[in-house]
């Protein structure tokens, strides 16, 4: 198992700058963010220009990663693959296919994305839409030796009333999406506020061979505030889609997730992939030095539980 980080939080830095910093900070892998250039969101970076990715670019990136002894478990582009606007949805799919092509060129095994949802339609209609739109994407990736993964993020900010906007948020839906050719990017931070036990859900997914990649993000919960707002969060008082009022994302070690049990469960079921820190912590966001400190807190929390690879079969 390797300790990695998702590069999305470091959009102000080049991939080489990210690699250099991550290596000296004790990280072993980069989950590379590949949103379209100019997206602009603080957690959406373009560390590879996949729309114009050449064989020379692939060679340059491989040399860079080798220089810093880093691996890449996945490229990541999470957008709404069931977007209600036909033109917008096709643009998302076109970019996702470019991410898959870049992953194939780099010999990266997975691309992380979302299922998404057409929030104008009920879930039953969305399941039919997914059969039409998602299965061809999974087949496109498989034909290039790449697996498509869906993260279990609810994306409640995509729904006008704060309901799940990404139909991969529960174990019931993990079974469904596996039938479309998707496996799971497991992120435990999305589960406690939904009332789902993250360890039970992880065991369930591991037993079924669904977990291909793990993101490490924590969640801080204020149960007294939940009493005021309810499980779906603020309504009239909400200032932004993410202003739910009773929970917020944190770096590992600053929330309620039991990382000792999460990592031990992964080892117990033979998971040998990457655990990649996803930094969306508002306390440790903002200027680059604070983001770096948040990533150091995450590494210090997780490293005692993840045995680094030594290359020595006799090592414990």
XYZ file of C-alpha atoms in Angstrom:
316
model
C 0.000 0.000 0.000
C 1.231 3.524 -0.790
C 0.481 6.946 0.645
C -0.437 9.452 -2.052
C -2.176 12.754 -2.588
C -4.697 14.102 -5.067
C -3.063 17.086 -6.755
C -6.301 19.098 -7.137
C -5.627 21.217 -4.040
C -2.305 22.365 -5.522
C -3.617 23.921 -8.709
C -1.370 26.964 -8.329
C 1.707 24.748 -8.725
C 3.026 22.934 -11.767
C 3.123 19.143 -11.779
C 6.896 19.261 -11.319
C 6.540 21.542 -8.287
C 3.885 19.255 -6.830
C 6.057 16.170 -7.411
C 9.104 17.751 -5.796
C 7.170 18.863 -2.726
C 5.222 15.606 -2.343
C 8.350 13.491 -2.511
C 10.154 15.413 0.233
C 6.965 15.430 2.353
C 6.905 11.630 2.409
C 4.289 10.905 -0.237
C 4.849 8.022 -2.631
C 2.131 8.548 -5.246
C 0.194 11.270 -7.064
C -3.418 11.002 -8.113
C -3.209 13.604 -10.871
C -6.021 16.123 -11.391
C -6.977 16.526 -15.059
C -9.854 18.981 -15.202
C -10.013 21.166 -18.343
C -7.725 24.171 -18.250
C -9.368 27.284 -16.868
C -11.962 25.462 -14.738
C -11.125 27.831 -11.917
C -12.555 25.942 -8.931
C -10.181 25.742 -5.984
C -10.358 21.921 -5.928
C -10.207 21.383 -9.701
C -6.757 21.576 -11.269
C -5.312 20.800 -14.700
C -1.950 19.205 -13.996
C -2.067 17.461 -17.364
C -3.371 19.019 -20.574
C -5.118 15.848 -21.667
C -6.852 17.525 -24.604
C -3.447 17.943 -26.282
C -1.520 15.085 -24.702
C 1.176 13.641 -26.958
C 3.573 10.719 -26.778
C 6.330 13.216 -25.962
C 4.226 14.572 -23.093
C 3.766 11.054 -21.750
C 7.507 10.421 -21.833
C 8.209 13.728 -20.099
C 5.718 12.958 -17.321
C 7.103 9.443 -16.822
C 10.633 10.836 -16.505
C 9.430 13.436 -13.999
C 7.734 10.839 -11.836
C 10.740 8.513 -11.973
C 12.985 11.392 -10.886
C 10.988 11.776 -7.689
C 10.241 8.047 -7.222
C 6.490 8.597 -7.495
C 3.795 6.382 -8.963
C 0.394 7.387 -10.382
C -2.534 5.179 -9.361
C -5.148 7.232 -11.214
C -5.959 10.322 -13.219
C -8.982 12.207 -11.911
C -11.703 14.229 -13.585
C -14.949 14.314 -11.630
C -17.867 15.945 -13.411
C -21.530 15.208 -14.027
C -21.625 12.416 -16.595
C -25.438 12.570 -16.570
C -25.674 16.342 -16.975
C -29.164 17.406 -18.139
C -27.832 19.658 -20.919
C -26.958 17.523 -23.961
C -24.148 19.778 -25.174
C -22.601 20.102 -21.741
C -22.829 16.350 -21.157
C -21.128 15.578 -24.469
C -18.339 18.039 -23.639
C -17.836 16.285 -20.301
C -17.725 12.885 -22.007
C -15.314 14.165 -24.647
C -12.920 15.396 -21.965
C -13.294 12.175 -19.986
C -12.315 10.162 -23.045
C -9.228 12.384 -23.382
C -8.360 11.615 -19.748
C -8.689 7.904 -20.517
C -6.388 8.298 -23.530
C -3.798 10.079 -21.384
C -4.025 7.358 -18.744
C -3.442 4.712 -21.402
C -0.412 6.635 -22.721
C 1.022 6.851 -19.200
C 0.131 3.240 -18.377
C -2.004 4.472 -15.468
C -4.583 1.816 -14.573
C -7.560 3.954 -13.508
C -9.500 7.135 -14.163
C -11.593 8.494 -11.291
C -14.839 10.275 -12.150
C -18.459 10.643 -11.004
C -21.654 8.989 -12.163
C -23.548 12.264 -11.785
C -27.280 12.830 -12.070
C -29.869 14.715 -14.091
C -31.404 16.553 -11.140
C -34.532 17.355 -13.162
C -35.485 13.656 -13.236
C -36.231 11.024 -10.569
C -33.648 8.374 -9.738
C -35.405 5.641 -11.742
C -35.097 7.689 -14.944
C -31.461 8.428 -14.154
C -30.681 4.740 -13.908
C -31.974 4.335 -17.451
C -29.924 7.322 -18.615
C -26.821 5.788 -17.064
C -27.318 2.597 -19.051
C -27.337 4.704 -22.223
C -24.475 7.072 -21.406
C -22.158 5.417 -18.877
C -21.770 1.917 -20.241
C -20.184 3.213 -23.499
C -17.709 5.275 -21.446
C -16.688 2.226 -19.409
C -16.325 0.195 -22.604
C -14.211 2.954 -24.193
C -11.872 2.884 -21.194
C -11.694 -0.913 -21.022
C -10.767 -1.036 -24.688
C -7.678 1.014 -23.814
C -6.713 -0.992 -20.764
C -8.062 1.573 -18.304
C -10.684 1.073 -15.592
C -13.296 3.742 -14.876
C -13.973 4.393 -11.190
C -16.822 6.345 -9.616
C -16.307 8.103 -6.296
C -18.989 7.770 -3.610
C -19.316 11.545 -3.199
C -23.001 12.613 -2.907
C -22.337 15.988 -4.613
C -25.306 17.470 -2.803
C -24.205 20.878 -4.105
C -25.368 19.840 -7.580
C -28.965 19.499 -6.377
C -30.988 22.675 -5.725
C -32.252 21.274 -2.418
C -29.076 19.551 -1.264
C -30.075 15.992 -2.183
C -27.483 13.651 -3.739
C -26.402 14.774 -7.192
C -24.059 11.848 -7.864
C -25.615 8.381 -8.006
C -22.702 6.547 -6.438
C -23.176 7.641 -2.853
C -24.419 4.417 -1.237
C -23.462 0.717 -1.214
C -26.758 -0.080 -2.973
C -25.633 2.069 -5.892
C -22.123 0.579 -5.894
C -23.686 -2.765 -6.833
C -25.686 -1.067 -9.578
C -22.788 0.856 -11.116
C -20.534 -2.216 -11.103
C -23.009 -3.694 -13.565
C -22.206 -0.802 -15.901
C -18.475 -1.557 -15.790
C -17.474 0.888 -13.039
C -15.528 0.108 -9.888
C -15.260 2.276 -6.795
C -13.077 5.121 -5.591
C -13.786 4.745 -1.884
C -13.781 7.932 0.230
C -14.995 7.349 3.815
C -15.621 11.045 4.515
C -18.894 11.002 2.570
C -20.503 8.244 4.617
C -20.927 9.268 8.297
C -23.145 12.269 7.582
C -25.365 9.999 5.492
C -25.725 7.605 8.437
C -23.590 4.916 6.744
C -20.902 3.166 8.781
C -17.665 3.659 6.788
C -16.054 0.429 7.998
C -19.083 -1.767 7.300
C -19.442 -0.186 3.854
C -15.745 -0.668 3.142
C -15.853 -4.342 4.116
C -18.901 -4.808 1.902
C -17.172 -3.242 -1.096
C -13.884 -5.071 -0.539
C -15.587 -8.462 -0.310
C -17.129 -7.804 -3.719
C -13.902 -6.623 -5.320
C -15.287 -3.138 -5.956
C -12.537 -1.031 -4.362
C -9.838 -0.072 -6.852
C -8.658 3.185 -5.282
C -9.003 4.971 -1.929
C -9.144 8.687 -1.165
C -8.420 9.894 2.345
C -10.531 12.779 3.530
C -12.058 13.331 6.964
C -15.353 14.869 8.066
C -16.146 16.970 11.127
C -19.721 16.661 12.413
C -21.621 19.006 14.720
C -24.596 16.963 15.931
C -26.157 19.901 17.779
C -26.208 21.952 14.575
C -27.801 18.998 12.777
C -30.697 19.265 15.228
C -31.396 22.755 13.890
C -30.958 22.100 10.173
C -31.716 18.409 9.672
C -29.665 15.893 7.738
C -29.959 17.811 4.437
C -28.440 20.932 5.979
C -29.302 24.590 5.783
C -32.151 25.746 3.587
C -33.101 29.430 3.882
C -29.817 30.294 5.599
C -27.482 28.577 3.116
C -24.902 30.940 1.594
C -23.449 28.458 -0.936
C -24.100 24.872 -2.066
C -21.453 23.602 0.379
C -22.713 25.632 3.358
C -24.639 22.782 4.968
C -24.179 24.080 8.491
C -23.542 20.907 10.484
C -20.622 19.096 8.854
C -17.532 19.983 6.857
C -14.620 18.166 5.276
C -11.277 18.052 7.096
C -7.848 16.562 6.477
C -7.305 13.105 7.994
C -6.863 13.374 11.735
C -9.136 16.383 12.183
C -12.507 14.632 11.923
C -14.433 11.548 13.047
C -12.955 8.867 10.762
C -11.034 6.087 12.548
C -8.066 5.810 10.173
C -6.496 2.978 12.134
C -9.565 0.826 11.415
C -9.898 1.997 7.789
C -6.299 1.117 6.916
C -6.385 -2.118 8.908
C -9.548 -3.162 7.054
C -7.823 -2.483 3.744
C -4.837 -4.628 4.753
C -7.128 -7.346 6.106
C -8.798 -7.692 2.694
C -5.574 -7.601 0.675
C -5.853 -4.084 -0.741
C -2.438 -3.119 -2.117
C -3.266 0.115 -3.946
C -2.878 3.765 -2.976
C -4.517 5.789 -0.224
C -4.520 9.327 -1.675
C -5.162 12.351 0.531
C -7.873 14.650 -0.842
C -7.447 18.046 0.798
C -10.682 20.068 1.004
C -10.187 21.336 4.559
C -11.310 24.975 4.986
C -9.142 25.398 8.093
C -5.990 24.443 6.196
C -6.982 25.954 2.857
C -6.097 29.282 1.308
C -2.425 30.262 0.868
C -0.068 27.562 -0.361
C 1.861 27.238 2.941
C -1.390 26.423 4.763
C -2.369 23.849 2.139
C 1.061 22.252 2.492
C 0.635 22.171 6.273
C -2.730 20.469 5.880
C -1.114 17.826 3.705
C 1.625 17.357 6.299
C -1.028 16.840 8.998
C -2.676 14.227 6.788
C 0.619 12.431 6.146
C 1.485 12.433 9.851
C -1.935 10.931 10.619
C -1.841 8.194 7.986
C 1.835 7.233 7.805
C 1.874 5.263 11.098
C -0.766 2.942 9.626
C 0.685 2.509 6.116
C 3.860 0.479 5.895
C 6.112 2.005 3.229
C 7.471 -0.294 0.557
C 11.114 -1.155 1.213
C 11.863 -3.564 -1.616
C 13.143 -6.047 0.988
C 10.959 -9.132 1.228
C 12.433 -9.926 4.654
C 11.361 -6.588 6.140
C 8.350 -6.624 8.500
